[in-house]
Short mmCIF file of C-alpha atoms and ligand atoms in Angstrom, two decimals:
data_model
loop_
_atom_site.label_atom_id
_atom_site.label_comp_id
_atom_site.label_asym_id
_atom_site.label_seq_id
_atom_site.Cartn_x
_atom_site.Cartn_y
_atom_site.Cartn_z
CA MET A 1 -22.90 -17.36 5.23
CA PRO A 2 -21.03 -19.17 3.10
CA ASN A 3 -18.74 -21.72 4.99
CA TYR A 4 -14.98 -20.26 4.79
CA PRO A 5 -11.61 -22.13 6.58
CA GLN A 6 -11.93 -21.93 10.26
CA THR A 7 -8.43 -20.20 9.73
CA ILE A 8 -5.39 -17.55 11.12
CA HIS A 9 -7.00 -16.13 7.71
CA PHE A 10 -10.24 -16.21 7.80
CA VAL A 11 -11.04 -15.55 12.27
CA GLY A 12 -10.96 -13.08 14.16
CA LEU A 13 -10.38 -9.67 12.71
CA ASN A 14 -10.27 -11.44 9.02
CA THR A 15 -13.98 -12.59 9.18
CA PRO A 16 -15.15 -11.32 5.76
CA VAL A 17 -18.69 -9.43 6.03
CA GLY A 18 -18.90 -9.68 2.35
CA ILE A 19 -21.57 -7.15 2.67
CA GLU A 20 -21.74 -4.68 0.34
CA TRP A 21 -23.34 -1.48 2.33
CA SER A 22 -23.67 2.60 2.92
CA ALA A 23 -25.04 5.44 6.66
CA ARG A 24 -25.62 8.67 6.75
CA ASN A 25 -24.81 11.25 9.80
CA LEU A 26 -22.90 8.73 11.65
CA ASP A 27 -22.95 9.20 14.89
CA VAL A 28 -19.74 12.06 15.38
CA ILE A 29 -17.92 11.84 19.43
CA GLY A 30 -15.73 14.96 19.42
CA THR A 31 -15.62 17.24 17.01
CA ILE A 32 -14.11 17.13 13.26
CA PRO A 33 -13.02 19.99 12.08
CA ALA A 34 -14.05 21.84 9.48
CA GLU A 35 -11.11 21.60 6.94
CA ILE A 36 -11.49 18.22 7.19
CA ASP A 37 -13.01 18.42 4.40
CA GLY A 38 -12.98 15.17 1.38
CA ALA A 39 -12.60 11.48 1.46
CA PHE A 40 -11.33 9.36 2.70
CA PHE A 41 -10.49 5.81 0.90
CA ARG A 42 -9.60 2.68 2.17
CA ALA A 43 -8.38 -0.57 0.32
CA VAL A 44 -10.26 -4.37 2.17
CA PRO A 45 -9.19 -7.32 1.22
CA ASP A 46 -12.41 -9.30 1.52
CA PRO A 47 -13.11 -12.30 -0.36
CA ALA A 48 -17.10 -12.94 -1.51
CA HIS A 49 -16.34 -16.32 -1.85
CA PRO A 50 -15.07 -18.92 0.60
CA PRO A 51 -11.33 -20.61 -0.94
CA MET A 52 -11.62 -23.49 -4.06
CA PHE A 53 -8.72 -24.59 -1.23
CA ASP A 54 -8.75 -25.99 2.31
CA ASP A 55 -7.20 -22.27 3.32
CA ASP A 56 -6.36 -18.10 1.26
CA ILE A 57 -4.67 -15.68 2.71
CA VAL A 58 -5.74 -12.26 3.20
CA LEU A 59 -3.61 -10.94 0.02
CA SER A 60 -5.96 -12.92 -2.43
CA GLY A 61 -9.04 -11.48 -0.79
CA ASP A 62 -11.21 -9.75 -3.96
CA GLY A 63 -10.84 -5.91 -2.99
CA MET A 64 -13.90 -3.68 -1.23
CA VAL A 65 -13.56 -0.70 -2.56
CA ALA A 66 -14.71 2.28 1.06
CA LYS A 67 -14.69 5.93 1.76
CA PHE A 68 -15.43 7.60 4.75
CA ALA A 69 -17.11 10.73 2.95
CA ILE A 70 -15.99 14.35 5.27
CA HIS A 71 -17.59 17.57 5.10
CA ASP A 72 -18.61 19.88 8.65
CA GLY A 73 -18.15 17.51 11.01
CA LYS A 74 -20.90 15.11 8.78
CA VAL A 75 -19.21 12.05 8.01
CA ASP A 76 -21.18 9.61 5.98
CA TYR A 77 -19.54 6.36 5.20
CA ALA A 78 -20.05 3.51 1.44
CA ILE A 79 -18.58 0.25 1.17
CA ARG A 80 -18.12 -1.42 -2.18
CA TYR A 81 -16.51 -4.00 -4.72
CA VAL A 82 -13.87 -3.30 -6.88
CA GLU A 83 -15.47 -4.89 -9.92
CA THR A 84 -12.78 -6.57 -11.02
CA GLU A 85 -13.43 -9.60 -14.23
CA ARG A 86 -12.24 -12.22 -11.62
CA TYR A 87 -15.65 -11.05 -9.13
CA ARG A 88 -17.82 -10.79 -12.37
CA LEU A 89 -17.11 -14.17 -13.66
CA GLU A 90 -16.86 -15.43 -9.83
CA LYS A 91 -20.39 -13.27 -8.54
CA ASP A 92 -21.41 -15.67 -11.65
CA ALA A 93 -20.02 -18.48 -11.18
CA ARG A 94 -21.07 -17.84 -7.62
CA ARG A 95 -18.25 -19.48 -6.38
CA ALA A 96 -13.76 -19.53 -6.40
CA LEU A 97 -12.37 -20.23 -9.79
CA PHE A 98 -9.65 -18.78 -9.03
CA GLY A 99 -6.72 -21.31 -6.99
CA GLN A 100 -4.53 -19.52 -5.06
CA TYR A 101 -2.24 -16.59 -3.87
CA ARG A 102 -1.20 -15.26 -7.97
CA ASN A 103 -1.27 -19.08 -9.10
CA PRO A 104 -2.98 -19.10 -12.67
CA PHE A 105 -1.94 -22.69 -13.00
CA THR A 106 -3.36 -23.73 -9.77
CA ASP A 107 -7.29 -21.91 -11.89
CA ASP A 108 -10.54 -23.38 -12.87
CA ALA A 109 -9.84 -24.28 -16.79
CA SER A 110 -13.15 -22.66 -17.05
CA VAL A 111 -11.32 -19.30 -16.40
CA ALA A 112 -7.29 -19.30 -18.65
CA GLY A 113 -6.30 -16.24 -19.09
CA ARG A 114 -8.53 -14.06 -17.45
CA ASP A 115 -7.31 -11.24 -15.14
CA ARG A 116 -6.86 -12.30 -12.15
CA THR A 117 -6.36 -9.45 -9.81
CA VAL A 118 -8.65 -8.26 -6.92
CA ALA A 119 -7.37 -4.88 -6.87
CA ASN A 120 -7.21 -4.93 -2.68
CA THR A 121 -4.49 -3.22 -2.54
CA THR A 122 -4.36 0.70 -1.90
CA PRO A 123 -7.20 3.58 -3.80
CA VAL A 124 -4.70 5.67 -6.03
CA TRP A 125 -5.37 9.26 -6.53
CA HIS A 126 -4.62 10.68 -9.59
CA GLY A 127 -5.45 13.21 -12.59
CA GLY A 128 -8.37 12.81 -11.48
CA ARG A 129 -9.09 10.13 -11.42
CA LEU A 130 -9.75 7.28 -8.98
CA LEU A 131 -8.14 3.63 -9.36
CA MET A 132 -8.22 0.66 -6.74
CA THR A 133 -4.79 -1.45 -7.85
CA LYS A 134 -2.91 -4.34 -7.07
CA GLU A 135 0.34 -5.05 -8.14
CA ASP A 136 -0.93 -8.36 -10.10
CA GLY A 137 -1.60 -6.34 -13.05
CA LEU A 138 -3.13 -3.04 -13.17
CA GLY A 139 -6.17 -0.67 -12.09
CA TYR A 140 -8.92 -0.56 -11.38
CA GLN A 141 -10.98 3.02 -12.11
CA VAL A 142 -14.09 3.65 -9.68
CA ASP A 143 -16.53 6.53 -8.86
CA PRO A 144 -15.66 8.72 -7.03
CA ASP A 145 -19.08 10.16 -6.08
CA THR A 146 -21.36 5.96 -6.55
CA LEU A 147 -17.64 3.62 -6.25
CA GLU A 148 -19.45 1.94 -9.08
CA THR A 149 -16.85 0.14 -10.90
CA LEU A 150 -15.84 1.76 -14.71
CA GLY A 151 -12.53 -0.47 -15.97
CA ARG A 152 -8.80 -1.98 -16.37
CA PHE A 153 -6.76 1.78 -15.70
CA ASP A 154 -4.21 1.47 -19.29
CA TYR A 155 -3.82 4.93 -19.66
CA TYR A 156 -6.13 3.94 -23.11
CA GLY A 157 -4.28 1.42 -24.60
CA ALA A 158 -1.31 3.17 -23.88
CA LEU A 159 0.62 1.85 -20.77
CA LYS A 160 2.77 -1.88 -22.57
CA SER A 161 3.05 -3.14 -19.06
CA GLN A 162 -0.16 -6.01 -17.60
CA THR A 163 1.12 -5.23 -14.23
CA PHE A 164 1.05 -1.91 -12.40
CA THR A 165 2.78 -1.18 -9.05
CA ALA A 166 0.61 -0.64 -5.74
CA HIS A 167 2.51 1.96 -4.42
CA PRO A 168 3.17 4.95 -7.58
CA ARG A 169 4.53 8.94 -6.10
CA VAL A 170 3.74 11.33 -6.72
CA ASP A 171 5.61 15.05 -6.96
CA PRO A 172 4.44 17.86 -5.46
CA GLU A 173 5.85 20.62 -7.35
CA THR A 174 5.15 18.72 -10.91
CA GLY A 175 2.05 17.04 -9.48
CA GLU A 176 3.31 14.10 -12.32
CA MET A 177 2.69 10.55 -11.46
CA PHE A 178 5.45 8.23 -11.43
CA PHE A 179 5.26 4.76 -11.24
CA PHE A 180 6.24 1.04 -12.28
CA GLY A 181 5.35 -2.30 -13.55
CA TYR A 182 7.38 -6.30 -12.95
CA GLU A 183 6.71 -8.76 -14.44
CA ALA A 184 5.40 -5.70 -16.75
CA ASP A 185 5.15 -8.69 -19.28
CA GLY A 186 4.83 -11.78 -17.16
CA LEU A 187 4.94 -14.23 -14.68
CA CYS A 188 8.18 -14.39 -13.67
CA SER A 189 10.09 -12.27 -15.31
CA THR A 190 12.89 -9.49 -14.38
CA LYS A 191 11.24 -6.75 -17.13
CA ILE A 192 10.46 -4.13 -14.51
CA SER A 193 7.96 -1.38 -16.49
CA TYR A 194 9.36 2.80 -15.06
CA ALA A 195 6.65 5.02 -16.26
CA ILE A 196 5.31 8.26 -16.18
CA ALA A 197 2.09 10.52 -15.87
CA ASP A 198 1.32 13.69 -16.10
CA ARG A 199 0.14 16.49 -13.38
CA ASP A 200 -3.87 16.04 -15.59
CA GLY A 201 -3.03 12.59 -15.33
CA LYS A 202 -1.51 11.61 -19.31
CA LEU A 203 1.22 9.11 -19.58
CA ILE A 204 4.03 10.82 -20.80
CA SER A 205 6.68 7.97 -20.78
CA GLU A 206 7.38 4.45 -20.59
CA GLN A 207 10.82 1.95 -20.38
CA TRP A 208 11.57 -1.15 -19.48
CA PHE A 209 14.80 -2.71 -18.17
CA ASP A 210 16.04 -5.74 -15.87
CA GLN A 211 15.36 -6.08 -12.25
CA PRO A 212 18.75 -8.50 -11.33
CA TYR A 213 16.45 -11.44 -10.89
CA CYS A 214 12.63 -11.60 -10.29
CA SER A 215 12.10 -10.45 -7.10
CA THR A 216 9.35 -8.66 -5.26
CA ILE A 217 8.88 -4.78 -5.95
CA HIS A 218 6.26 -3.35 -3.37
CA ASP A 219 7.15 0.60 -3.46
CA PHE A 220 10.36 2.32 -4.60
CA ALA A 221 10.77 5.90 -3.95
CA ILE A 222 11.13 9.14 -6.04
CA THR A 223 13.42 12.13 -6.00
CA GLU A 224 13.87 16.46 -7.63
CA HIS A 225 16.27 13.99 -9.49
CA TYR A 226 16.20 10.59 -8.71
CA ALA A 227 14.28 7.82 -9.77
CA ILE A 228 15.52 4.44 -6.44
CA PHE A 229 14.61 0.86 -7.05
CA PRO A 230 15.19 -1.47 -3.98
CA ILE A 231 15.24 -5.38 -4.97
CA PHE A 232 14.89 -7.71 -1.85
CA PRO A 233 16.21 -11.07 -2.24
CA THR A 234 12.20 -12.28 -2.90
CA THR A 235 11.67 -14.41 -5.87
CA ALA A 236 9.53 -16.56 -7.95
CA ASP A 237 9.90 -19.36 -10.02
CA LEU A 238 7.75 -20.02 -12.87
CA ASP A 239 8.95 -24.31 -12.44
CA ARG A 240 7.65 -23.70 -8.57
CA LEU A 241 4.18 -22.57 -9.45
CA LYS A 242 3.54 -24.81 -12.21
CA ALA A 243 4.12 -27.64 -9.50
CA GLY A 244 0.85 -25.14 -8.04
CA GLY A 245 3.40 -24.28 -5.43
CA ALA A 246 3.88 -20.11 -3.94
CA HIS A 247 5.11 -17.90 -6.00
CA TRP A 248 7.12 -16.05 -4.04
CA ALA A 249 10.41 -17.61 -1.46
CA HIS A 250 11.84 -15.44 1.06
CA GLN A 251 16.00 -16.26 -0.53
CA GLN A 252 17.52 -15.89 3.10
CA ASP A 253 21.56 -16.16 1.33
CA LEU A 254 20.69 -14.31 -2.03
CA GLU A 255 21.49 -10.58 -1.92
CA SER A 256 19.88 -7.32 -2.43
CA TRP A 257 20.20 -4.40 -3.94
CA VAL A 258 18.70 -0.92 -5.36
CA GLY A 259 18.44 0.11 -8.42
CA ILE A 260 19.10 4.85 -8.81
CA MET A 261 18.32 6.40 -12.05
CA PRO A 262 16.90 9.86 -13.09
CA ARG A 263 14.64 9.58 -12.54
CA TYR A 264 13.51 11.34 -16.38
CA GLY A 265 16.69 10.03 -17.70
CA LYS A 266 17.11 6.58 -19.27
CA VAL A 267 16.41 3.72 -18.25
CA GLU A 268 20.27 2.85 -19.51
CA GLU A 269 21.47 5.65 -16.93
CA MET A 270 20.19 2.87 -13.91
CA ARG A 271 23.13 2.51 -10.87
CA TRP A 272 23.35 -0.85 -9.20
CA PHE A 273 24.06 -0.76 -5.16
CA LYS A 274 24.29 -4.59 -3.82
CA GLY A 275 22.76 -4.52 0.15
CA ARG A 276 22.78 -7.15 2.06
CA ASN A 277 21.15 -10.43 1.49
CA GLY A 278 18.48 -11.28 3.41
CA VAL A 279 16.42 -8.16 3.76
CA SER A 280 13.72 -7.14 2.71
CA ALA A 281 11.81 -4.56 3.33
CA PHE A 282 7.61 -3.55 1.63
CA HIS A 283 7.47 0.20 2.12
CA LEU A 284 10.49 2.87 2.12
CA VAL A 285 8.95 6.35 3.95
CA ASN A 286 11.38 8.45 1.34
CA ALA A 287 14.38 9.24 -0.24
CA TYR A 288 15.55 12.64 -0.26
CA GLU A 289 18.91 14.45 -1.96
CA GLU A 290 21.66 16.57 0.71
CA ASP A 291 25.15 17.38 -0.57
CA GLY A 292 25.35 15.42 -3.04
CA PHE A 293 23.91 12.60 -1.78
CA VAL A 294 20.74 10.31 -1.03
CA HIS A 295 19.20 9.31 1.57
CA LEU A 296 16.30 6.76 1.48
CA ASP A 297 14.36 5.78 5.07
CA LEU A 298 13.50 2.31 4.80
CA CYS A 299 11.18 -0.48 7.13
CA LEU A 300 13.50 -2.54 7.09
CA SER A 301 13.72 -6.57 8.49
CA ASP A 302 15.90 -8.53 8.64
CA THR A 303 13.66 -11.59 7.10
CA ASN A 304 10.91 -10.81 5.16
CA ALA A 305 7.51 -10.30 7.37
CA PHE A 306 4.59 -12.12 5.33
CA GLY A 307 5.61 -16.42 7.22
CA PHE A 308 3.67 -17.92 3.93
CA MET A 309 7.04 -16.24 1.73
CA ARG A 310 9.80 -17.43 4.41
CA GLU A 311 8.08 -20.67 4.77
CA ALA A 312 8.35 -21.17 1.21
CA GLY A 313 12.12 -20.49 1.14
CA GLY A 314 12.64 -22.78 4.11
CA ILE A 315 13.34 -20.22 6.48
CA GLN A 316 11.84 -21.12 10.41
CA ARG A 317 11.50 -17.93 12.28
CA ASP A 318 8.94 -16.75 14.61
CA GLN A 319 7.20 -13.33 13.32
CA ARG A 320 7.60 -11.72 17.39
CA ASP A 321 11.83 -12.61 16.37
CA ILE A 322 12.28 -10.43 13.47
CA GLN A 323 14.72 -7.76 13.84
CA GLY A 324 14.59 -4.43 12.15
CA GLY A 325 14.04 -0.55 12.39
CA LEU A 326 13.29 2.29 10.33
CA THR A 327 16.14 2.17 8.40
CA ARG A 328 18.37 5.07 6.37
CA TRP A 329 20.37 3.75 3.20
CA THR A 330 22.84 6.59 2.31
CA PHE A 331 24.37 6.85 -1.92
CA ASP A 332 27.37 9.05 -2.02
CA LEU A 333 26.67 9.34 -6.41
CA SER A 334 29.79 11.39 -6.30
CA LYS A 335 31.95 8.04 -5.78
CA GLU A 336 32.56 5.03 -7.77
CA GLY A 337 31.03 1.34 -6.57
CA ASP A 338 28.09 -0.47 -5.12
CA MET A 339 28.73 0.22 -2.10
CA PHE A 340 25.84 2.48 1.16
CA GLU A 341 26.48 3.85 4.17
CA GLU A 342 22.73 2.00 6.56
CA ARG A 343 22.34 3.44 9.88
CA LEU A 344 19.05 2.81 12.01
CA VAL A 345 17.14 6.05 12.54
CA GLY A 346 13.98 4.66 14.27
CA PRO A 347 12.16 1.31 15.90
CA PRO A 348 10.84 -1.86 13.90
CA GLY A 349 7.56 -1.12 12.58
CA ASP A 350 5.79 -1.19 8.81
CA MET A 351 3.21 1.05 6.88
CA PRO A 352 4.23 4.46 6.71
CA ARG A 353 2.83 8.40 6.28
CA LEU A 354 4.25 11.23 4.77
CA ARG A 355 3.09 14.93 3.62
CA ASP A 356 2.26 15.43 0.05
CA ALA A 357 4.33 17.94 0.31
CA ASP A 358 7.39 16.44 1.47
CA GLN A 359 7.50 13.47 -0.93
CA GLY A 360 10.46 12.99 -2.01
CA ARG A 361 12.16 16.07 -0.35
CA PRO A 362 14.05 16.40 3.40
CA TYR A 363 11.14 15.74 5.89
CA ARG A 364 11.08 17.16 9.22
CA ALA A 365 8.37 14.48 10.53
CA ALA A 366 7.02 10.62 8.87
CA TRP A 367 4.21 8.40 11.34
CA TYR A 368 4.02 4.40 11.39
CA LEU A 369 2.18 1.55 13.47
CA SER A 370 4.33 0.30 15.62
CA MET A 371 3.89 -2.78 18.31
CA ASN A 372 3.43 -0.31 22.12
CA PRO A 373 5.32 -2.47 25.21
CA GLN A 374 2.32 -2.28 26.74
CA GLY A 375 -0.23 -2.66 24.20
CA GLY A 376 -0.59 -6.55 25.38
CA PRO A 377 -0.59 -9.50 23.56
CA PRO A 378 -1.14 -8.26 19.71
CA LEU A 379 -4.70 -9.28 18.05
CA PRO A 380 -4.66 -11.77 15.43
CA GLY A 381 -5.19 -10.75 11.72
CA GLY A 382 -4.63 -8.36 8.77
CA PRO A 383 -1.96 -9.07 5.64
CA VAL A 384 0.10 -9.99 7.99
CA GLY A 385 -1.01 -12.16 10.11
CA VAL A 386 -0.55 -9.08 13.63
CA ALA A 387 -1.98 -6.12 13.78
CA PHE A 388 -0.62 -3.05 15.19
CA ASN A 389 -1.05 -1.70 18.37
CA ALA A 390 0.14 1.90 17.92
CA LEU A 391 0.73 4.62 15.28
CA LEU A 392 4.49 6.91 15.70
CA ARG A 393 5.57 9.90 14.45
CA ILE A 394 9.04 10.14 14.70
CA GLU A 395 11.60 13.41 13.57
CA PRO A 396 14.36 11.49 11.60
CA GLY A 397 16.59 14.66 11.96
CA ASN A 398 16.34 14.55 16.10
CA GLY A 399 14.99 10.69 16.84
CA ARG A 400 12.84 12.73 18.41
CA ILE A 401 8.87 9.44 19.24
CA ASP A 402 5.13 10.32 20.07
CA MET A 403 3.40 7.83 20.33
CA MET A 404 0.21 7.03 20.41
CA GLY A 405 -0.62 3.61 21.97
CA LEU A 406 -4.03 1.45 22.45
CA GLU A 407 -5.04 -0.60 25.11
CA PRO A 408 -4.53 -3.90 24.97
CA GLY A 409 -7.64 -6.58 22.32
CA MET A 410 -7.32 -2.75 20.37
CA ALA A 411 -5.57 -2.94 16.60
CA ILE A 412 -4.62 -0.29 14.27
CA SER A 413 -4.81 0.22 10.97
CA GLU A 414 -2.86 3.01 8.29
CA PRO A 415 -4.09 5.68 8.85
CA VAL A 416 -4.44 8.63 6.00
CA HIS A 417 -2.41 12.06 6.49
CA VAL A 418 -4.50 15.28 6.20
CA PRO A 419 -3.49 18.65 5.68
CA SER A 420 -4.00 22.07 7.58
CA THR A 421 -4.31 25.08 5.13
CA GLN A 422 -2.77 26.82 8.62
CA ASP A 423 1.39 26.51 8.24
CA GLU A 424 2.25 26.11 11.75
CA HIS A 425 0.08 22.82 12.15
CA GLU A 426 0.53 19.79 10.60
CA GLY A 427 -3.03 18.04 9.69
CA TRP A 428 -5.06 15.54 11.01
CA LEU A 429 -4.71 11.70 10.91
CA LEU A 430 -7.48 9.53 9.88
CA MET A 431 -7.57 6.04 10.65
CA VAL A 432 -9.49 3.11 11.40
CA VAL A 433 -9.56 1.43 15.78
CA ASP A 434 -10.53 -1.53 15.99
CA ARG A 435 -11.58 -3.31 18.95
CA GLN A 436 -11.95 -7.38 20.47
CA ALA A 437 -14.94 -7.11 22.25
CA GLY A 438 -16.25 -10.63 22.94
CA GLU A 439 -14.59 -13.71 21.30
CA ALA A 440 -15.52 -13.63 17.38
CA ASP A 441 -16.86 -10.11 18.41
CA PHE A 442 -14.73 -6.85 17.08
CA LYS A 443 -16.15 -2.95 16.78
CA SER A 444 -14.18 -0.85 15.35
CA GLU A 445 -14.02 3.01 15.17
CA LEU A 446 -12.83 5.21 12.68
CA TRP A 447 -10.07 7.81 14.69
CA VAL A 448 -9.40 11.92 13.98
CA VAL A 449 -5.73 12.99 15.59
CA GLU A 450 -3.90 16.12 15.41
CA ALA A 451 -0.26 14.72 13.71
CA GLY A 452 1.71 16.80 15.30
CA ALA A 453 0.19 15.26 18.83
CA ILE A 454 -0.70 11.66 17.75
CA ALA A 455 -0.21 11.19 22.46
CA ALA A 456 -3.07 13.16 23.03
CA GLY A 457 -5.09 10.78 21.25
CA PRO A 458 -7.58 10.65 18.99
CA ILE A 459 -10.38 14.73 19.17
CA ALA A 460 -13.34 12.22 17.32
CA ARG A 461 -14.08 9.32 17.39
CA VAL A 462 -16.64 8.00 14.96
CA PRO A 463 -17.99 4.55 16.87
CA MET A 464 -19.80 2.38 13.09
CA PRO A 465 -22.24 -0.13 12.83
CA MET A 466 -21.54 -3.01 11.21
CA PRO A 467 -17.71 -5.19 10.75
CA MET A 468 -14.93 -4.33 9.56
CA ARG A 469 -12.27 -6.40 7.56
CA ALA A 470 -8.40 -4.80 7.89
CA GLN A 471 -7.46 -2.06 5.43
CA VAL A 472 -4.27 -2.20 3.32
CA HIS A 473 -3.32 1.33 2.47
CA GLY A 474 -5.69 4.35 2.18
CA ALA A 475 -5.42 7.56 0.57
CA TRP A 476 -6.86 10.47 1.50
CA VAL A 477 -8.69 13.64 -1.17
CA SER A 478 -9.51 16.87 -0.26
CA ALA A 479 -12.90 18.42 -1.33
CA ARG A 480 -11.68 20.08 -4.01
CA GLN A 481 -9.40 17.37 -5.75
CA LEU A 482 -13.13 15.28 -6.49
CA ALA A 483 -15.13 18.98 -7.75
CA ASN A 484 -12.17 19.87 -10.19
CA ALA A 485 -12.21 15.82 -11.39
CA ARG A 486 -16.45 16.45 -12.11
CA GLN A 487 -15.38 19.58 -13.05
CA ASN A 488 -12.89 18.37 -15.90
CA VAL A 489 -15.74 14.85 -16.84
CA ASP A 490 -18.87 17.25 -17.12
CA SER A 491 -16.13 19.81 -19.65
CA GLU A 492 -15.03 16.33 -21.57
CA ALA A 493 -19.28 15.89 -21.73
CA ALA A 494 -19.86 19.17 -23.20
C1 LIG B 1 1.48 -6.54 -0.43
C2 LIG B 1 0.53 -6.56 -0.61
C3 LIG B 1 0.18 -7.58 -0.81
C4 LIG B 1 0.00 -8.10 -2.26
C5 LIG B 1 1.39 -7.81 -2.08
O1 LIG B 1 2.12 -5.37 1.33
C6 LIG B 1 1.98 -7.70 -1.33
C7 LIG B 1 1.94 -5.98 1.07
C8 LIG B 1 -2.49 -6.54 -0.30
O2 LIG B 1 -2.40 -6.91 -1.04
O3 LIG B 1 -0.64 -8.82 -3.24
FE1 LIG B 2 2.16 -1.56 0.37
#
């Protein structure tokens, strides 16, 4: 292995693996229900080369696309690099050519103007296509069978935005995908692209608007009738970038905003609501309408969860002192003004998941990651630097909370939800769990958990034969969705 820096971003659970591998018929302890039939795709940042500078962060790692293929209780695994333009250029050079996180002014001169994205954040399935996405560029289309990279995807030239969010939202009834891109026409721009693709994956609209200042919009939400854009005061500055500084700096004294527009409307219909100073959220659980109100449930904290974004803004706060929780923001669209209500609905945590069928609708339960009070000190690792060690199931309507807490020395990655065809059954969650086995030795397992009974722990476990770097987000794609997509490719070819 080449020499990586011995910093928090490259040791322990963050040790680069850099190996493309596959295995069939992994050992299964317990029984995987036959209804779980399809693929769990994962986005895994894993830097293929040591960084150009002394250190780098997990969010810069080259995207790998991983797949657990599950059928008849059997599990196969494969992982490959997403062959972005950046990956291919560095592969040929056998070294890093791109410099600091989202700062092209720190790159080797030979790659000026080339695509910097590493496609490392979310596998997105829509219209029979698998895209590997990161919010600073367009998605890369990947073959769901071979994991081969097919190329950058811009809807055959129809999408004008230079960026595509890692958090699009798919409406469960119409099958449409609603999405956006920020810095849509370049670095530090306030331009946002808001777009819709129909259920077959054809772009049907794209409009642009300006956000109040250039912020990192990591996620957004839809309801049956609205699109909701949260703006948190983590901002970009072109002069800072040109001076070789950070892309993002959190501003504790700057106000936050929420933009709400009819989802099929014109961007000129956007209503802006003004929120508290300094707050931050990366992930929204869900939004829905009820009696003329719009509710937005989000994983809110009182400052930015990423240490490097706080430090760039001069904020000295220990990770463990950050306050927050699952929060409900309620907007009364029948009233004038820019105010909204706020209420705490659950413990702190992040990486929320929902049943696909509940997207944008009133929902009974959601799942997210949190800290187990009995779980010991959290393992360093993952995107934020501190790994979660508990899974929560919450019913926001009545406050019920269930927990699957891990033992000390364990870490959990974001689950995917697999629906059941049985009406009363909540389905299953699939997730990777890591356990520290020695100072620099970690063992990973795939866990299968009943979504409605998480406190009981896994009903099946799949020990992995190789080390695995922490995932960001994942996606479940059923065998039927995969088969339909193959059929469409065949009929297009015919
Ligand atoms: C996030 C993740 C990113 C990124 C910016 O989870 C924000 C938040 C994995 O890459 O570049
Ligand atoms: Fe995310």
